[in-house]
Coordinates of C-alpha atoms and ligand atoms in Angstrom, one line a residue:
X35 CA -2.2 40.2 -20.2
X36 CA -4.7 38.0 -18.7
X37 CA -5.0 39.2 -15.0
X38 CA -6.1 35.3 -14.0
X39 CA -3.1 33.4 -12.8
X40 CA -1.8 31.0 -15.2
X41 CA -1.7 27.5 -14.7
X42 CA -0.4 24.6 -16.6
X43 CA -2.4 21.5 -16.2
X44 CA 0.3 18.8 -17.0
X45 CA -2.5 16.0 -18.2
X46 CA -6.3 15.6 -19.1
X47 CA -8.2 15.6 -16.1
X48 CA -12.5 15.0 -15.9
X49 CA -14.6 17.4 -18.0
X50 CA -15.5 19.6 -14.6
X51 CA -12.5 19.7 -13.4
X52 CA -10.8 21.2 -16.6
X53 CA -14.2 23.2 -17.2
X54 CA -13.6 25.1 -13.7
X55 CA -10.2 25.6 -14.1
X56 CA -10.8 27.1 -17.3
X57 CA -13.4 29.2 -15.5
X58 CA -11.0 30.3 -12.6
X59 CA -7.7 30.6 -14.5
X60 CA -5.8 31.2 -17.5
X61 CA -5.7 27.6 -17.4
X62 CA -3.3 25.7 -20.3
X63 CA -4.6 22.2 -20.7
X64 CA -3.3 19.4 -21.9
X65 CA -5.9 18.1 -24.6
X66 CA -3.4 15.7 -26.1
X67 CA -2.2 14.3 -22.3
X68 CA 0.6 13.3 -23.4
X69 CA 3.5 13.6 -20.7
X70 CA 5.3 17.4 -20.5
X71 CA 8.9 15.5 -20.5
X72 CA 11.7 17.5 -18.2
X73 CA 11.6 20.4 -20.8
X74 CA 8.3 20.9 -21.2
X75 CA 8.0 20.8 -17.4
X76 CA 10.9 23.5 -17.4
X77 CA 9.3 25.7 -19.7
X78 CA 5.8 25.5 -17.5
X79 CA 7.9 26.4 -14.6
X80 CA 9.2 29.5 -16.5
X81 CA 6.0 30.8 -18.1
X82 CA 3.2 29.7 -15.8
X83 CA 2.6 30.8 -12.0
X84 CA 1.0 27.3 -11.3
X85 CA 1.9 24.0 -12.3
X86 CA -1.3 21.4 -11.5
X87 CA 1.0 18.2 -12.0
X88 CA 0.8 14.4 -10.8
X89 CA 2.8 11.0 -10.4
X90 CA 3.7 11.1 -14.1
X91 CA 5.9 14.5 -13.7
X92 CA 9.4 13.7 -12.7
X93 CA 10.1 17.3 -10.8
X94 CA 13.5 16.7 -10.0
X95 CA 15.9 19.4 -8.4
X96 CA 17.5 19.7 -12.0
X97 CA 14.0 20.7 -13.7
X98 CA 12.9 22.6 -10.3
X99 CA 16.4 24.8 -11.2
X100 CA 14.5 26.5 -14.4
X101 CA 15.4 29.9 -15.1
X102 CA 13.7 32.3 -14.3
X103 CA 11.7 31.0 -12.6
X104 CA 7.8 32.3 -12.4
X105 CA 5.5 29.4 -10.9
X106 CA 4.9 29.6 -7.1
X107 CA 2.8 26.9 -6.5
X108 CA 2.9 23.1 -7.5
X109 CA -0.6 21.6 -7.1
X110 CA 0.1 17.9 -7.3
X111 CA -3.0 16.0 -8.3
X112 CA -2.8 13.1 -5.9
X113 CA -1.6 12.5 -2.6
X114 CA 1.5 11.1 -3.0
X115 CA 4.0 13.4 -3.8
X116 CA 7.4 10.9 -3.6
X117 CA 7.9 12.4 -7.7
X118 CA 8.8 15.3 -6.6
X119 CA 11.8 17.1 -4.7
X120 CA 9.8 18.6 -2.2
X121 CA 13.8 20.1 -0.7
X122 CA 14.3 21.4 -4.2
X123 CA 10.9 22.8 -4.3
X124 CA 10.9 24.5 -1.0
X125 CA 14.6 26.3 -1.9
X126 CA 13.2 27.6 -5.2
X127 CA 10.0 29.0 -3.0
X128 CA 7.9 26.8 -4.2
X129 CA 4.7 25.6 -2.3
X130 CA 3.6 22.5 -3.0
X131 CA 0.1 20.9 -1.9
X132 CA -1.4 17.5 -2.4
X133 CA -4.9 15.7 -2.7
X134 CA -5.4 13.8 0.9
X135 CA -8.7 12.5 2.2
X136 CA -11.0 12.4 -1.0
X137 CA -9.2 9.7 -2.6
X138 CA -9.3 7.7 1.2
X139 CA -12.4 5.3 0.4
X140 CA -11.6 4.4 -3.2
X141 CA -7.8 3.5 -2.9
X142 CA -9.3 1.7 0.3
X143 CA -11.6 -0.3 -1.8
X144 CA -8.8 -1.1 -4.4
X145 CA -6.5 -2.7 -1.3
X146 CA -9.5 -4.8 -0.8
X147 CA -10.3 -5.5 -3.9
X148 CA -6.5 -6.9 -4.9
X149 CA -7.0 -9.0 -1.7
X150 CA -10.3 -10.2 -2.1
X151 CA -9.1 -11.0 -6.0
X152 CA -6.0 -12.6 -5.0
X153 CA -7.0 -14.9 -2.3
X154 CA -10.4 -16.5 -3.8
X155 CA -8.1 -16.6 -7.5
X156 CA -10.8 -14.1 -9.3
X157 CA -8.8 -12.9 -12.1
X158 CA -7.1 -16.6 -12.6
X159 CA -11.2 -17.6 -12.7
X160 CA -11.7 -14.7 -15.3
X161 CA -9.3 -15.7 -17.5
X162 CA -10.1 -19.2 -17.2
X163 CA -13.5 -18.7 -18.3
X164 CA -12.8 -16.8 -20.7
X165 CA -10.2 -19.2 -22.4
X166 CA -13.4 -21.3 -23.0
X167 CA -11.4 -23.9 -20.6
X168 CA -14.3 -24.0 -17.8
X169 CA -16.2 -27.4 -18.0
X170 CA -18.3 -27.1 -15.2
X171 CA -18.8 -27.0 -11.4
X172 CA -16.8 -29.7 -9.8
X173 CA -16.2 -29.5 -5.7
X174 CA -12.3 -29.2 -5.6
X175 CA -11.9 -26.4 -8.6
X176 CA -9.7 -23.6 -8.1
X177 CA -10.1 -23.3 -4.3
X178 CA -8.8 -20.5 -2.9
X179 CA -8.2 -19.1 0.4
X180 CA -10.8 -17.8 3.2
X181 CA -10.9 -14.1 3.6
X182 CA -13.4 -13.5 6.5
X183 CA -12.1 -14.2 10.1
X184 CA -8.6 -13.7 9.1
X185 CA -5.9 -11.6 10.5
X186 CA -4.6 -8.7 8.1
X187 CA -1.1 -6.9 8.8
X188 CA -0.9 -3.3 8.4
X189 CA 2.2 -1.7 7.1
X190 CA 1.6 2.2 8.3
X191 CA -1.7 3.3 10.1
X192 CA -2.3 6.3 8.0
X193 CA -5.5 7.8 6.5
X194 CA -5.9 4.8 4.2
X195 CA -4.5 2.1 6.2
X196 CA -7.6 3.0 8.7
X197 CA -9.6 2.9 6.1
X198 CA -8.9 -0.7 5.0
X199 CA -8.9 -1.6 8.9
X200 CA -12.0 -0.7 9.0
X201 CA -13.2 -2.4 6.0
X202 CA -11.8 -5.7 7.0
X203 CA -12.8 -5.7 10.4
X204 CA -15.7 -4.9 10.8
X205 CA -16.6 -5.9 7.2
X206 CA -14.7 -9.5 7.1
X207 CA -14.4 -9.7 10.7
X208 CA -11.0 -10.0 9.8
X209 CA -8.3 -9.4 12.8
X210 CA -6.0 -6.4 11.8
X211 CA -2.5 -6.0 13.3
X212 CA -0.2 -2.9 12.3
X213 CA 2.9 -0.9 12.8
X214 CA 3.5 2.4 12.3
X215 CA 6.3 4.4 13.9
X216 CA 3.7 7.3 14.5
X217 CA 0.6 5.4 15.5
X218 CA -2.9 6.2 16.0
X219 CA -4.1 7.3 19.3
X220 CA -4.9 4.0 21.2
X221 CA -9.1 4.6 20.7
X222 CA -8.7 5.4 17.3
X223 CA -7.1 1.9 16.7
X224 CA -9.4 0.1 19.3
X225 CA -12.3 1.6 17.6
X226 CA -11.3 -0.1 14.2
X227 CA -10.1 -3.3 15.9
X228 CA -6.8 -3.0 15.3
X229 CA -3.8 -4.3 17.6
X230 CA -0.6 -2.0 16.8
X231 CA 2.9 -4.3 16.9
X232 CA 6.3 -2.4 18.3
X233 CA 8.5 -4.0 15.3
X234 CA 7.5 -3.9 11.9
X235 CA 8.8 -8.1 11.9
X236 CA 5.7 -9.2 14.1
X237 CA 3.0 -7.8 11.6
X238 CA 4.9 -9.6 9.1
X239 CA 5.0 -12.6 10.8
X240 CA 1.7 -13.2 12.2
X241 CA -0.3 -12.1 9.1
X242 CA -2.0 -13.8 6.4
X243 CA -2.0 -10.7 4.5
X244 CA 0.5 -8.1 4.8
X245 CA -1.0 -4.8 3.2
X246 CA 1.5 -1.7 2.5
X247 CA 0.4 1.8 3.4
X248 CA 3.4 4.2 4.1
X249 CA 4.8 7.0 1.9
X250 CA 7.6 6.1 -0.4
X251 CA 10.8 7.8 1.5
X252 CA 14.2 7.2 1.1
X253 CA 13.8 5.2 4.1
X254 CA 10.9 3.5 3.1
X255 CA 12.7 2.2 -0.1
X256 CA 12.6 -1.2 -0.7
X257 CA 11.6 -1.3 2.7
X258 CA 10.2 -4.9 1.3
X259 CA 13.1 -6.3 0.6
X260 CA 14.6 -10.2 0.8
X261 CA 14.9 -9.9 4.5
X262 CA 11.5 -8.8 5.0
X263 CA 9.5 -10.9 2.5
X264 CA 11.4 -14.0 4.0
X265 CA 9.9 -13.2 7.4
X266 CA 6.1 -13.6 5.8
X267 CA 4.6 -17.1 6.2
X268 CA 4.4 -19.0 2.8
X269 CA 0.5 -19.1 3.0
X270 CA 0.8 -15.3 3.2
X271 CA -0.2 -12.4 0.6
X272 CA 1.5 -9.3 -0.2
X273 CA -0.6 -6.5 -1.6
X274 CA 0.6 -2.8 -2.6
X275 CA -1.1 0.0 -3.1
X276 CA 1.4 2.6 -1.8
X277 CA 4.4 3.2 -4.2
X278 CA 6.2 0.6 -6.5
X279 CA 9.7 1.5 -4.5
X280 CA 8.1 0.2 -1.1
X281 CA 8.7 -3.4 -3.0
X282 CA 12.2 -4.0 -4.2
X283 CA 10.3 -6.0 -7.4
X284 CA 13.1 -8.2 -8.1
X285 CA 13.0 -9.2 -4.3
X286 CA 9.4 -10.2 -4.7
X287 CA 9.6 -12.0 -7.9
X288 CA 12.2 -14.2 -6.1
X289 CA 9.6 -15.0 -3.0
X290 CA 7.1 -15.6 -5.7
X291 CA 9.1 -18.3 -7.6
X292 CA 10.3 -20.2 -4.7
X293 CA 6.9 -20.0 -2.9
X294 CA 8.0 -18.5 0.0
X295 CA 4.6 -16.6 -0.1
X296 CA 1.7 -17.6 -1.8
X297 CA 0.6 -14.4 -3.7
X298 CA 0.6 -10.7 -4.5
X299 CA -1.7 -7.9 -5.2
X300 CA -0.4 -5.0 -6.7
X301 CA -1.4 -1.6 -8.0
X302 CA 2.0 0.5 -8.0
X303 CA 5.3 -0.6 -9.6
X304 CA 9.0 0.2 -9.2
X305 CA 9.2 1.5 -12.8
X306 CA 5.6 2.1 -13.8
X307 CA 4.4 1.9 -16.7
X308 CA 6.8 -1.3 -16.8
X309 CA 6.0 -4.4 -15.0
X310 CA 8.8 -6.6 -14.4
X311 CA 8.1 -9.5 -16.9
X312 CA 7.8 -12.6 -14.5
X313 CA 5.0 -11.1 -12.7
X314 CA 3.0 -11.3 -16.0
X315 CA 3.2 -14.7 -15.9
X316 CA 2.2 -15.5 -12.7
X317 CA -1.5 -16.6 -12.1
X318 CA -1.3 -15.9 -8.6
X319 CA -0.4 -12.7 -8.7
X320 CA -3.1 -10.0 -9.3
X321 CA -1.6 -6.7 -11.5
X322 CA -4.0 -3.5 -11.9
X323 CA -2.7 -0.7 -13.4
X324 CA -2.0 1.9 -10.4
X325 CA -6.4 2.4 -10.6
X326 CA -6.4 3.8 -6.9
X327 CA -7.8 6.4 -6.4
X328 CA -9.7 5.6 -10.5
X329 CA -13.5 6.6 -9.4
X330 CA -14.9 9.5 -11.6
X331 CA -16.7 10.9 -8.3
X332 CA -13.1 10.8 -6.0
X333 CA -11.0 12.0 -9.8
X334 CA -13.1 14.7 -9.8
X335 CA -13.2 15.7 -5.8
X336 CA -9.4 15.7 -6.1
Ligands
DGY692 C1 -1.7 9.2 -5.4 O1 -2.8 10.5 -4.9 O2 -1.2 9.2 -4.7 C2 -2.0 8.3 -6.4 O3 -1.0 7.1 -6.3 C3 -2.1 8.9 -7.6 O4 -0.9 9.4 -8.1

């Protein structure tokens, strides 16, 4: 038996990471990149010292009840860990780790990408051009919404939201407002040009762009429901790089269809990789396939 700890790696990772894992551990790499599923995850927990898992692995109490349990740690490749039942992990003596900080900039860049794309209709414009429909420049062609100087409302003010505020305020001259039940120190918010609002509802009513940056917890599930979406302005856009669960996708479709909001930029979905079909048909919605942290540099750092 190898003296090195055994690590089951649930998905393909960038080459340098897999090489390091193979050097330092008895690493079982997933060369096929097929999700292990509940049975594979249970088997891994029984046969390895560590599980290097990620957002596509549903580590439920049922899966974590594997017996006899050999694993001691769930090392999550990602900052969000709503796919792990942390109470059940704790009860089983499993440590859980994640990868904050290193993905902050990449994810903030993705939020700004979505915001700019939806405001300036760039997805729609590219589709239009590739379809051979462009007849040439004209003053009234595909007019979008100005971004510079507008108001950005941040829901949550953790690391990623702060990096978005930095870009939006210092880069685009946006006014930034936020709501967070655990706000940053006043001097930190002030350095980002960000003004707190005591109630989420105030942010929703005031903002031209609402960007979600709260974790997915039972409390934040469907935080953006029909009632809260209806508080947003008819010319406002919703941006989500957090987790799909935070938005009631059916209510979002309803709000978009009824033109209660102007558009949405989404990187995450309630039932990934499925996307509510109506969203696929809407030109005023930008849809990315959960690319928040997807840069080579970031994925290696994670
Ligand atoms: C994260 O880090 O949370 C990404 O969304 C992937 O899980």
